[in-house]
Amino acid sequence: MNKFKKRLQNIGLSYKKEMAILITLNIIILSISVVLFSYIKKPIIFAFLLLIDVGMNFVYLSRYKNMESNMEISLHDEFISLLPFYKTYISNGFNVYKAFQELIPFSSEQLKERIEKMITDIDEDKSIKPYINFAKKFKDNEIEQLLICIYQMVDDGNNEKYVNQFEIIFSKLRDEKYKNIIERKDKSLSSMSVFPLIGSALQIVMITFGILSTIGDMINGI
């Protein structure tokens, strides 16, 4: 499986569908370019439409990175939202391994795969490594500390010291989650103010294009 195909699958997209959309869009734009050029016979129009085609490809392909980023944020927040359930299972006497298994029915498909992978790795490796590997996927030091704390519970049988440590780290993660949600909403509102500027820029480009076309007609007519 090539990297691009795997990347699409990781964010829940169909490789065949994405390729079909991309090829169709390119064919449409290139067909319009050829037809317009055959009638108007102005290279500047053909070049302008090719520029639009390149820009469309760039925008369409670059959206995958945003989707990956949004998915990671979503999985991070989802895992934190499941921690109260995990805490309840631990408090009710479930061992660390069983508590993780109980989270699976409440998890999304992507998070479920990560938890199941960690559980399988724990079966094969009783060291701290499976916990660290799971934590590193979230790219959050607090989650890594939390998983280290959970691993220590395995050795010490839910020692009160580590349960309290779990509570402290969980509280930090929960507070950080709400803080990040507020920051993302503020950032989203701020980005909306850019749209009028983009609209103005497009108007300027179209006016400039119209002026250049008029000048070209005048020169050709002389």
PDB file of C-alpha atoms in Angstrom:
ATOM      1  CA  MET A   1       0.000   0.000   0.000  1.00  0.00           C
ATOM      2  CA  ASN A   2       1.503   3.367  -1.010  1.00  0.00           C
ATOM      3  CA  LYS A   3       1.862   6.163   1.534  1.00  0.00           C
ATOM      4  CA  PHE A   4      -0.777   8.396  -0.084  1.00  0.00           C
ATOM      5  CA  LYS A   5      -3.392   5.626  -0.082  1.00  0.00           C
ATOM      6  CA  LYS A   6      -2.608   4.775   3.546  1.00  0.00           C
ATOM      7  CA  ARG A   7      -2.825   8.455   4.460  1.00  0.00           C
ATOM      8  CA  LEU A   8      -6.322   8.697   2.969  1.00  0.00           C
ATOM      9  CA  GLN A   9      -7.461   5.557   4.771  1.00  0.00           C
ATOM     10  CA  ASN A  10      -6.166   6.931   8.080  1.00  0.00           C
ATOM     11  CA  ILE A  11      -8.465   9.950   7.773  1.00  0.00           C
ATOM     12  CA  GLY A  12     -11.431   7.856   6.636  1.00  0.00           C
ATOM     13  CA  LEU A  13     -11.391   8.686   2.915  1.00  0.00           C
ATOM     14  CA  SER A  14     -11.700   6.353  -0.061  1.00  0.00           C
ATOM     15  CA  TYR A  15      -8.628   6.351  -2.313  1.00  0.00           C
ATOM     16  CA  LYS A  16     -10.677   5.504  -5.431  1.00  0.00           C
ATOM     17  CA  LYS A  17     -13.280   8.179  -4.713  1.00  0.00           C
ATOM     18  CA  GLU A  18     -10.673  10.884  -4.053  1.00  0.00           C
ATOM     19  CA  MET A  19      -8.769  10.027  -7.242  1.00  0.00           C
ATOM     20  CA  ALA A  20     -12.012  10.037  -9.254  1.00  0.00           C
ATOM     21  CA  ILE A  21     -12.936  13.496  -7.922  1.00  0.00           C
ATOM     22  CA  LEU A  22      -9.457  14.905  -8.557  1.00  0.00           C
ATOM     23  CA  ILE A  23      -9.228  13.518 -12.098  1.00  0.00           C
ATOM     24  CA  THR A  24     -12.760  14.710 -12.946  1.00  0.00           C
ATOM     25  CA  LEU A  25     -12.067  18.258 -11.716  1.00  0.00           C
ATOM     26  CA  ASN A  26      -8.844  18.444 -13.730  1.00  0.00           C
ATOM     27  CA  ILE A  27     -10.526  17.135 -16.885  1.00  0.00           C
ATOM     28  CA  ILE A  28     -13.360  19.682 -16.550  1.00  0.00           C
ATOM     29  CA  ILE A  29     -11.036  22.662 -16.048  1.00  0.00           C
ATOM     30  CA  LEU A  30      -8.627  21.599 -18.809  1.00  0.00           C
ATOM     31  CA  SER A  31     -11.541  20.977 -21.204  1.00  0.00           C
ATOM     32  CA  ILE A  32     -12.949  24.442 -20.497  1.00  0.00           C
ATOM     33  CA  SER A  33      -9.464  25.904 -21.056  1.00  0.00           C
ATOM     34  CA  VAL A  34      -9.078  24.210 -24.445  1.00  0.00           C
ATOM     35  CA  VAL A  35     -12.585  25.194 -25.604  1.00  0.00           C
ATOM     36  CA  LEU A  36     -12.182  28.840 -24.563  1.00  0.00           C
ATOM     37  CA  PHE A  37      -8.742  29.052 -26.128  1.00  0.00           C
ATOM     38  CA  SER A  38     -10.032  27.608 -29.416  1.00  0.00           C
ATOM     39  CA  TYR A  39     -12.694  30.361 -29.600  1.00  0.00           C
ATOM     40  CA  ILE A  40     -10.955  33.366 -28.049  1.00  0.00           C
ATOM     41  CA  LYS A  41      -7.373  32.450 -28.999  1.00  0.00           C
ATOM     42  CA  LYS A  42      -5.804  34.476 -26.208  1.00  0.00           C
ATOM     43  CA  PRO A  43      -2.915  32.745 -24.434  1.00  0.00           C
ATOM     44  CA  ILE A  44      -3.510  34.836 -21.314  1.00  0.00           C
ATOM     45  CA  ILE A  45      -6.924  33.186 -20.802  1.00  0.00           C
ATOM     46  CA  PHE A  46      -5.452  29.709 -21.235  1.00  0.00           C
ATOM     47  CA  ALA A  47      -2.660  30.581 -18.787  1.00  0.00           C
ATOM     48  CA  PHE A  48      -5.180  32.014 -16.317  1.00  0.00           C
ATOM     49  CA  LEU A  49      -7.302  28.842 -16.388  1.00  0.00           C
ATOM     50  CA  LEU A  50      -4.206  26.657 -15.998  1.00  0.00           C
ATOM     51  CA  LEU A  51      -3.284  28.744 -12.963  1.00  0.00           C
ATOM     52  CA  ILE A  52      -6.754  28.098 -11.556  1.00  0.00           C
ATOM     53  CA  ASP A  53      -6.257  24.363 -12.180  1.00  0.00           C
ATOM     54  CA  VAL A  54      -2.932  24.353 -10.307  1.00  0.00           C
ATOM     55  CA  GLY A  55      -4.470  26.351  -7.459  1.00  0.00           C
ATOM     56  CA  MET A  56      -7.450  24.002  -7.266  1.00  0.00           C
ATOM     57  CA  ASN A  57      -5.139  20.973  -7.026  1.00  0.00           C
ATOM     58  CA  PHE A  58      -3.093  22.640  -4.304  1.00  0.00           C
ATOM     59  CA  VAL A  59      -6.161  23.576  -2.239  1.00  0.00           C
ATOM     60  CA  TYR A  60      -7.777  20.155  -2.682  1.00  0.00           C
ATOM     61  CA  LEU A  61      -4.647  18.198  -1.729  1.00  0.00           C
ATOM     62  CA  SER A  62      -3.628  20.492   1.140  1.00  0.00           C
ATOM     63  CA  ARG A  63      -6.960  19.876   2.851  1.00  0.00           C
ATOM     64  CA  TYR A  64      -5.746  16.387   3.825  1.00  0.00           C
ATOM     65  CA  LYS A  65      -3.266  17.915   6.256  1.00  0.00           C
ATOM     66  CA  ASN A  66      -6.051  19.915   7.912  1.00  0.00           C
ATOM     67  CA  MET A  67      -8.215  16.799   8.105  1.00  0.00           C
ATOM     68  CA  GLU A  68      -5.372  14.868   9.760  1.00  0.00           C
ATOM     69  CA  SER A  69      -4.835  17.667  12.254  1.00  0.00           C
ATOM     70  CA  ASN A  70      -8.557  17.893  13.049  1.00  0.00           C
ATOM     71  CA  MET A  71      -8.777  14.113  13.452  1.00  0.00           C
ATOM     72  CA  GLU A  72      -5.858  14.084  15.916  1.00  0.00           C
ATOM     73  CA  ILE A  73      -7.459  16.894  17.915  1.00  0.00           C
ATOM     74  CA  SER A  74     -10.762  15.004  17.906  1.00  0.00           C
ATOM     75  CA  LEU A  75      -9.118  11.744  19.078  1.00  0.00           C
ATOM     76  CA  HIS A  76      -7.206  13.630  21.768  1.00  0.00           C
ATOM     77  CA  ASP A  77     -10.406  15.228  23.087  1.00  0.00           C
ATOM     78  CA  GLU A  78     -12.302  11.944  22.794  1.00  0.00           C
ATOM     79  CA  PHE A  79      -9.719  10.065  24.853  1.00  0.00           C
ATOM     80  CA  ILE A  80      -9.847  12.725  27.567  1.00  0.00           C
ATOM     81  CA  SER A  81     -13.661  12.567  27.564  1.00  0.00           C
ATOM     82  CA  LEU A  82     -13.427   8.791  28.215  1.00  0.00           C
ATOM     83  CA  LEU A  83     -11.111   9.170  31.208  1.00  0.00           C
ATOM     84  CA  PRO A  84     -13.980   9.722  33.708  1.00  0.00           C
ATOM     85  CA  PHE A  85     -15.317   6.280  32.686  1.00  0.00           C
ATOM     86  CA  TYR A  86     -11.849   4.800  33.092  1.00  0.00           C
ATOM     87  CA  LYS A  87     -11.570   6.409  36.525  1.00  0.00           C
ATOM     88  CA  THR A  88     -14.942   4.914  37.505  1.00  0.00           C
ATOM     89  CA  TYR A  89     -13.883   1.423  36.431  1.00  0.00           C
ATOM     90  CA  ILE A  90     -10.627   1.704  38.407  1.00  0.00           C
ATOM     91  CA  SER A  91     -12.517   2.977  41.469  1.00  0.00           C
ATOM     92  CA  ASN A  92     -14.890  -0.004  41.195  1.00  0.00           C
ATOM     93  CA  GLY A  93     -11.998  -2.444  41.386  1.00  0.00           C
ATOM     94  CA  PHE A  94     -11.373  -3.141  37.701  1.00  0.00           C
ATOM     95  CA  ASN A  95      -7.738  -3.772  36.872  1.00  0.00           C
ATOM     96  CA  VAL A  96      -5.967  -1.507  34.372  1.00  0.00           C
ATOM     97  CA  TYR A  97      -6.267  -4.010  31.507  1.00  0.00           C
ATOM     98  CA  LYS A  98      -9.994  -4.658  32.020  1.00  0.00           C
ATOM     99  CA  ALA A  99     -10.733  -0.940  32.418  1.00  0.00           C
ATOM    100  CA  PHE A 100      -9.260  -0.251  28.964  1.00  0.00           C
ATOM    101  CA  GLN A 101     -11.331  -3.063  27.464  1.00  0.00           C
ATOM    102  CA  GLU A 102     -14.484  -1.489  28.895  1.00  0.00           C
ATOM    103  CA  LEU A 103     -13.730   1.769  27.035  1.00  0.00           C
ATOM    104  CA  ILE A 104     -13.831   0.124  23.601  1.00  0.00           C
ATOM    105  CA  PRO A 105     -17.666   0.123  23.141  1.00  0.00           C
ATOM    106  CA  PHE A 106     -17.726   3.896  23.783  1.00  0.00           C
ATOM    107  CA  SER A 107     -14.853   4.694  21.398  1.00  0.00           C
ATOM    108  CA  SER A 108     -14.861   5.847  17.793  1.00  0.00           C
ATOM    109  CA  GLU A 109     -13.435   3.466  15.198  1.00  0.00           C
ATOM    110  CA  GLN A 110     -10.050   5.223  15.126  1.00  0.00           C
ATOM    111  CA  LEU A 111      -9.645   5.352  18.909  1.00  0.00           C
ATOM    112  CA  LYS A 112     -10.941   1.799  19.211  1.00  0.00           C
ATOM    113  CA  GLU A 113      -8.142   0.618  16.899  1.00  0.00           C
ATOM    114  CA  ARG A 114      -5.534   2.372  19.039  1.00  0.00           C
ATOM    115  CA  ILE A 115      -6.855   0.921  22.293  1.00  0.00           C
ATOM    116  CA  GLU A 116      -7.132  -2.583  20.836  1.00  0.00           C
ATOM    117  CA  LYS A 117      -3.577  -2.319  19.488  1.00  0.00           C
ATOM    118  CA  MET A 118      -2.316  -1.321  22.942  1.00  0.00           C
ATOM    119  CA  ILE A 119      -4.201  -4.194  24.617  1.00  0.00           C
ATOM    120  CA  THR A 120      -2.729  -6.661  22.107  1.00  0.00           C
ATOM    121  CA  ASP A 121       0.750  -5.245  22.713  1.00  0.00           C
ATOM    122  CA  ILE A 122       0.263  -5.520  26.494  1.00  0.00           C
ATOM    123  CA  ASP A 123      -0.534  -9.228  26.042  1.00  0.00           C
ATOM    124  CA  GLU A 124       2.818  -9.684  24.313  1.00  0.00           C
ATOM    125  CA  ASP A 125       4.924  -7.189  26.268  1.00  0.00           C
ATOM    126  CA  LYS A 126       4.452  -6.579  29.995  1.00  0.00           C
ATOM    127  CA  SER A 127       6.843  -3.623  30.040  1.00  0.00           C
ATOM    128  CA  ILE A 128       5.871   0.049  29.915  1.00  0.00           C
ATOM    129  CA  LYS A 129       6.514   0.190  26.148  1.00  0.00           C
ATOM    130  CA  PRO A 130       2.902  -0.491  24.940  1.00  0.00           C
ATOM    131  CA  TYR A 131       1.617   2.317  27.182  1.00  0.00           C
ATOM    132  CA  ILE A 132       4.242   4.773  25.929  1.00  0.00           C
ATOM    133  CA  ASN A 133       3.612   3.851  22.281  1.00  0.00           C
ATOM    134  CA  PHE A 134      -0.111   4.471  22.778  1.00  0.00           C
ATOM    135  CA  ALA A 135       0.500   7.804  24.520  1.00  0.00           C
ATOM    136  CA  LYS A 136       2.964   9.119  21.923  1.00  0.00           C
ATOM    137  CA  LYS A 137       0.294   8.996  19.211  1.00  0.00           C
ATOM    138  CA  PHE A 138      -1.483  11.866  20.980  1.00  0.00           C
ATOM    139  CA  LYS A 139       1.639  14.080  21.047  1.00  0.00           C
ATOM    140  CA  ASP A 140       0.805  15.292  24.562  1.00  0.00           C
ATOM    141  CA  ASN A 141       3.245  14.997  27.472  1.00  0.00           C
ATOM    142  CA  GLU A 142       0.403  14.989  29.999  1.00  0.00           C
ATOM    143  CA  ILE A 143      -1.169  11.923  28.364  1.00  0.00           C
ATOM    144  CA  GLU A 144       2.227  10.232  28.408  1.00  0.00           C
ATOM    145  CA  GLN A 145       2.519  10.956  32.152  1.00  0.00           C
ATOM    146  CA  LEU A 146      -0.992   9.603  32.623  1.00  0.00           C
ATOM    147  CA  LEU A 147      -0.156   6.322  30.862  1.00  0.00           C
ATOM    148  CA  ILE A 148       3.025   5.981  32.932  1.00  0.00           C
ATOM    149  CA  CYS A 149       0.878   6.412  36.039  1.00  0.00           C
ATOM    150  CA  ILE A 150      -1.554   3.759  34.745  1.00  0.00           C
ATOM    151  CA  TYR A 151       1.338   1.362  34.123  1.00  0.00           C
ATOM    152  CA  GLN A 152       2.528   1.898  37.699  1.00  0.00           C
ATOM    153  CA  MET A 153      -0.943   0.903  38.881  1.00  0.00           C
ATOM    154  CA  VAL A 154      -0.384  -2.494  37.224  1.00  0.00           C
ATOM    155  CA  ASP A 155       2.639  -3.231  39.396  1.00  0.00           C
ATOM    156  CA  ASP A 156       1.229  -1.813  42.621  1.00  0.00           C
ATOM    157  CA  GLY A 157      -2.382  -2.981  42.305  1.00  0.00           C
ATOM    158  CA  ASN A 158      -4.138   0.390  42.034  1.00  0.00           C
ATOM    159  CA  ASN A 159      -2.054   1.898  44.824  1.00  0.00           C
ATOM    160  CA  GLU A 160      -3.792   4.966  46.272  1.00  0.00           C
ATOM    161  CA  LYS A 161      -0.714   7.072  45.515  1.00  0.00           C
ATOM    162  CA  TYR A 162      -1.012   6.406  41.778  1.00  0.00           C
ATOM    163  CA  VAL A 163      -4.790   6.766  41.808  1.00  0.00           C
ATOM    164  CA  ASN A 164      -4.351  10.255  43.296  1.00  0.00           C
ATOM    165  CA  GLN A 165      -1.669  11.008  40.719  1.00  0.00           C
ATOM    166  CA  PHE A 166      -4.089   9.874  38.017  1.00  0.00           C
ATOM    167  CA  GLU A 167      -6.698  12.306  39.402  1.00  0.00           C
ATOM    168  CA  ILE A 168      -4.252  15.231  39.273  1.00  0.00           C
ATOM    169  CA  ILE A 169      -3.105  14.558  35.708  1.00  0.00           C
ATOM    170  CA  PHE A 170      -6.676  13.943  34.537  1.00  0.00           C
ATOM    171  CA  SER A 171      -7.774  17.298  35.999  1.00  0.00           C
ATOM    172  CA  LYS A 172      -4.971  19.045  34.096  1.00  0.00           C
ATOM    173  CA  LEU A 173      -5.930  17.324  30.852  1.00  0.00           C
ATOM    174  CA  ARG A 174      -9.601  18.172  31.299  1.00  0.00           C
ATOM    175  CA  ASP A 175      -8.849  21.849  31.991  1.00  0.00           C
ATOM    176  CA  GLU A 176      -6.466  21.997  29.035  1.00  0.00           C
ATOM    177  CA  LYS A 177      -9.108  20.430  26.792  1.00  0.00           C
ATOM    178  CA  TYR A 178     -11.695  23.110  27.625  1.00  0.00           C
ATOM    179  CA  LYS A 179      -9.070  25.833  27.228  1.00  0.00           C
ATOM    180  CA  ASN A 180      -8.134  24.530  23.768  1.00  0.00           C
ATOM    181  CA  ILE A 181     -11.796  24.336  22.713  1.00  0.00           C
ATOM    182  CA  ILE A 182     -12.264  28.012  23.597  1.00  0.00           C
ATOM    183  CA  GLU A 183      -9.045  28.976  21.774  1.00  0.00           C
ATOM    184  CA  ARG A 184     -10.107  27.065  18.647  1.00  0.00           C
ATOM    185  CA  LYS A 185     -13.497  28.799  18.631  1.00  0.00           C
ATOM    186  CA  ASP A 186     -11.823  32.206  18.975  1.00  0.00           C
ATOM    187  CA  LYS A 187      -9.423  31.340  16.154  1.00  0.00           C
ATOM    188  CA  SER A 188     -12.319  30.191  13.970  1.00  0.00           C
ATOM    189  CA  LEU A 189     -14.179  33.469  14.514  1.00  0.00           C
ATOM    190  CA  SER A 190     -11.025  35.456  13.752  1.00  0.00           C
ATOM    191  CA  SER A 191     -10.432  33.569  10.498  1.00  0.00           C
ATOM    192  CA  MET A 192     -13.946  34.462   9.304  1.00  0.00           C
ATOM    193  CA  SER A 193     -12.943  38.140   9.235  1.00  0.00           C
ATOM    194  CA  VAL A 194     -10.440  37.302   6.467  1.00  0.00           C
ATOM    195  CA  PHE A 195     -13.170  36.298   3.989  1.00  0.00           C
ATOM    196  CA  PRO A 196     -14.105  39.901   3.005  1.00  0.00           C
ATOM    197  CA  LEU A 197     -10.417  40.578   2.272  1.00  0.00           C
ATOM    198  CA  ILE A 198     -10.222  37.495   0.058  1.00  0.00           C
ATOM    199  CA  GLY A 199     -13.343  38.643  -1.791  1.00  0.00           C
ATOM    200  CA  SER A 200     -11.813  42.079  -2.364  1.00  0.00           C
ATOM    201  CA  ALA A 201      -8.584  40.507  -3.621  1.00  0.00           C
ATOM    202  CA  LEU A 202     -10.513  38.365  -6.118  1.00  0.00           C
ATOM    203  CA  GLN A 203     -12.366  41.442  -7.364  1.00  0.00           C
ATOM    204  CA  ILE A 204      -9.058  43.238  -7.906  1.00  0.00           C
ATOM    205  CA  VAL A 205      -7.683  40.236  -9.826  1.00  0.00           C
ATOM    206  CA  MET A 206     -10.764  40.106 -12.077  1.00  0.00           C
ATOM    207  CA  ILE A 207     -10.653  43.874 -12.709  1.00  0.00           C
ATOM    208  CA  THR A 208      -6.941  43.664 -13.536  1.00  0.00           C
ATOM    209  CA  PHE A 209      -7.603  40.752 -15.878  1.00  0.00           C
ATOM    210  CA  GLY A 210     -10.351  42.759 -17.600  1.00  0.00           C
ATOM    211  CA  ILE A 211      -8.079  45.793 -18.020  1.00  0.00           C
ATOM    212  CA  LEU A 212      -5.280  43.671 -19.491  1.00  0.00           C
ATOM    213  CA  SER A 213      -7.711  42.047 -21.926  1.00  0.00           C
ATOM    214  CA  THR A 214      -8.986  45.476 -23.033  1.00  0.00           C
ATOM    215  CA  ILE A 215      -5.449  46.773 -23.525  1.00  0.00           C
ATOM    216  CA  GLY A 216      -4.631  43.655 -25.537  1.00  0.00           C
ATOM    217  CA  ASP A 217      -7.671  44.253 -27.789  1.00  0.00           C
ATOM    218  CA  MET A 218      -6.657  47.883 -28.318  1.00  0.00           C
ATOM    219  CA  ILE A 219      -3.084  46.930 -29.233  1.00  0.00           C
ATOM    220  CA  ASN A 220      -4.255  44.236 -31.640  1.00  0.00           C
ATOM    221  CA  GLY A 221      -6.660  46.696 -33.235  1.00  0.00           C
ATOM    222  CA  ILE A 222      -3.943  49.264 -33.950  1.00  0.00           C
TER     223      ILE A 222
END
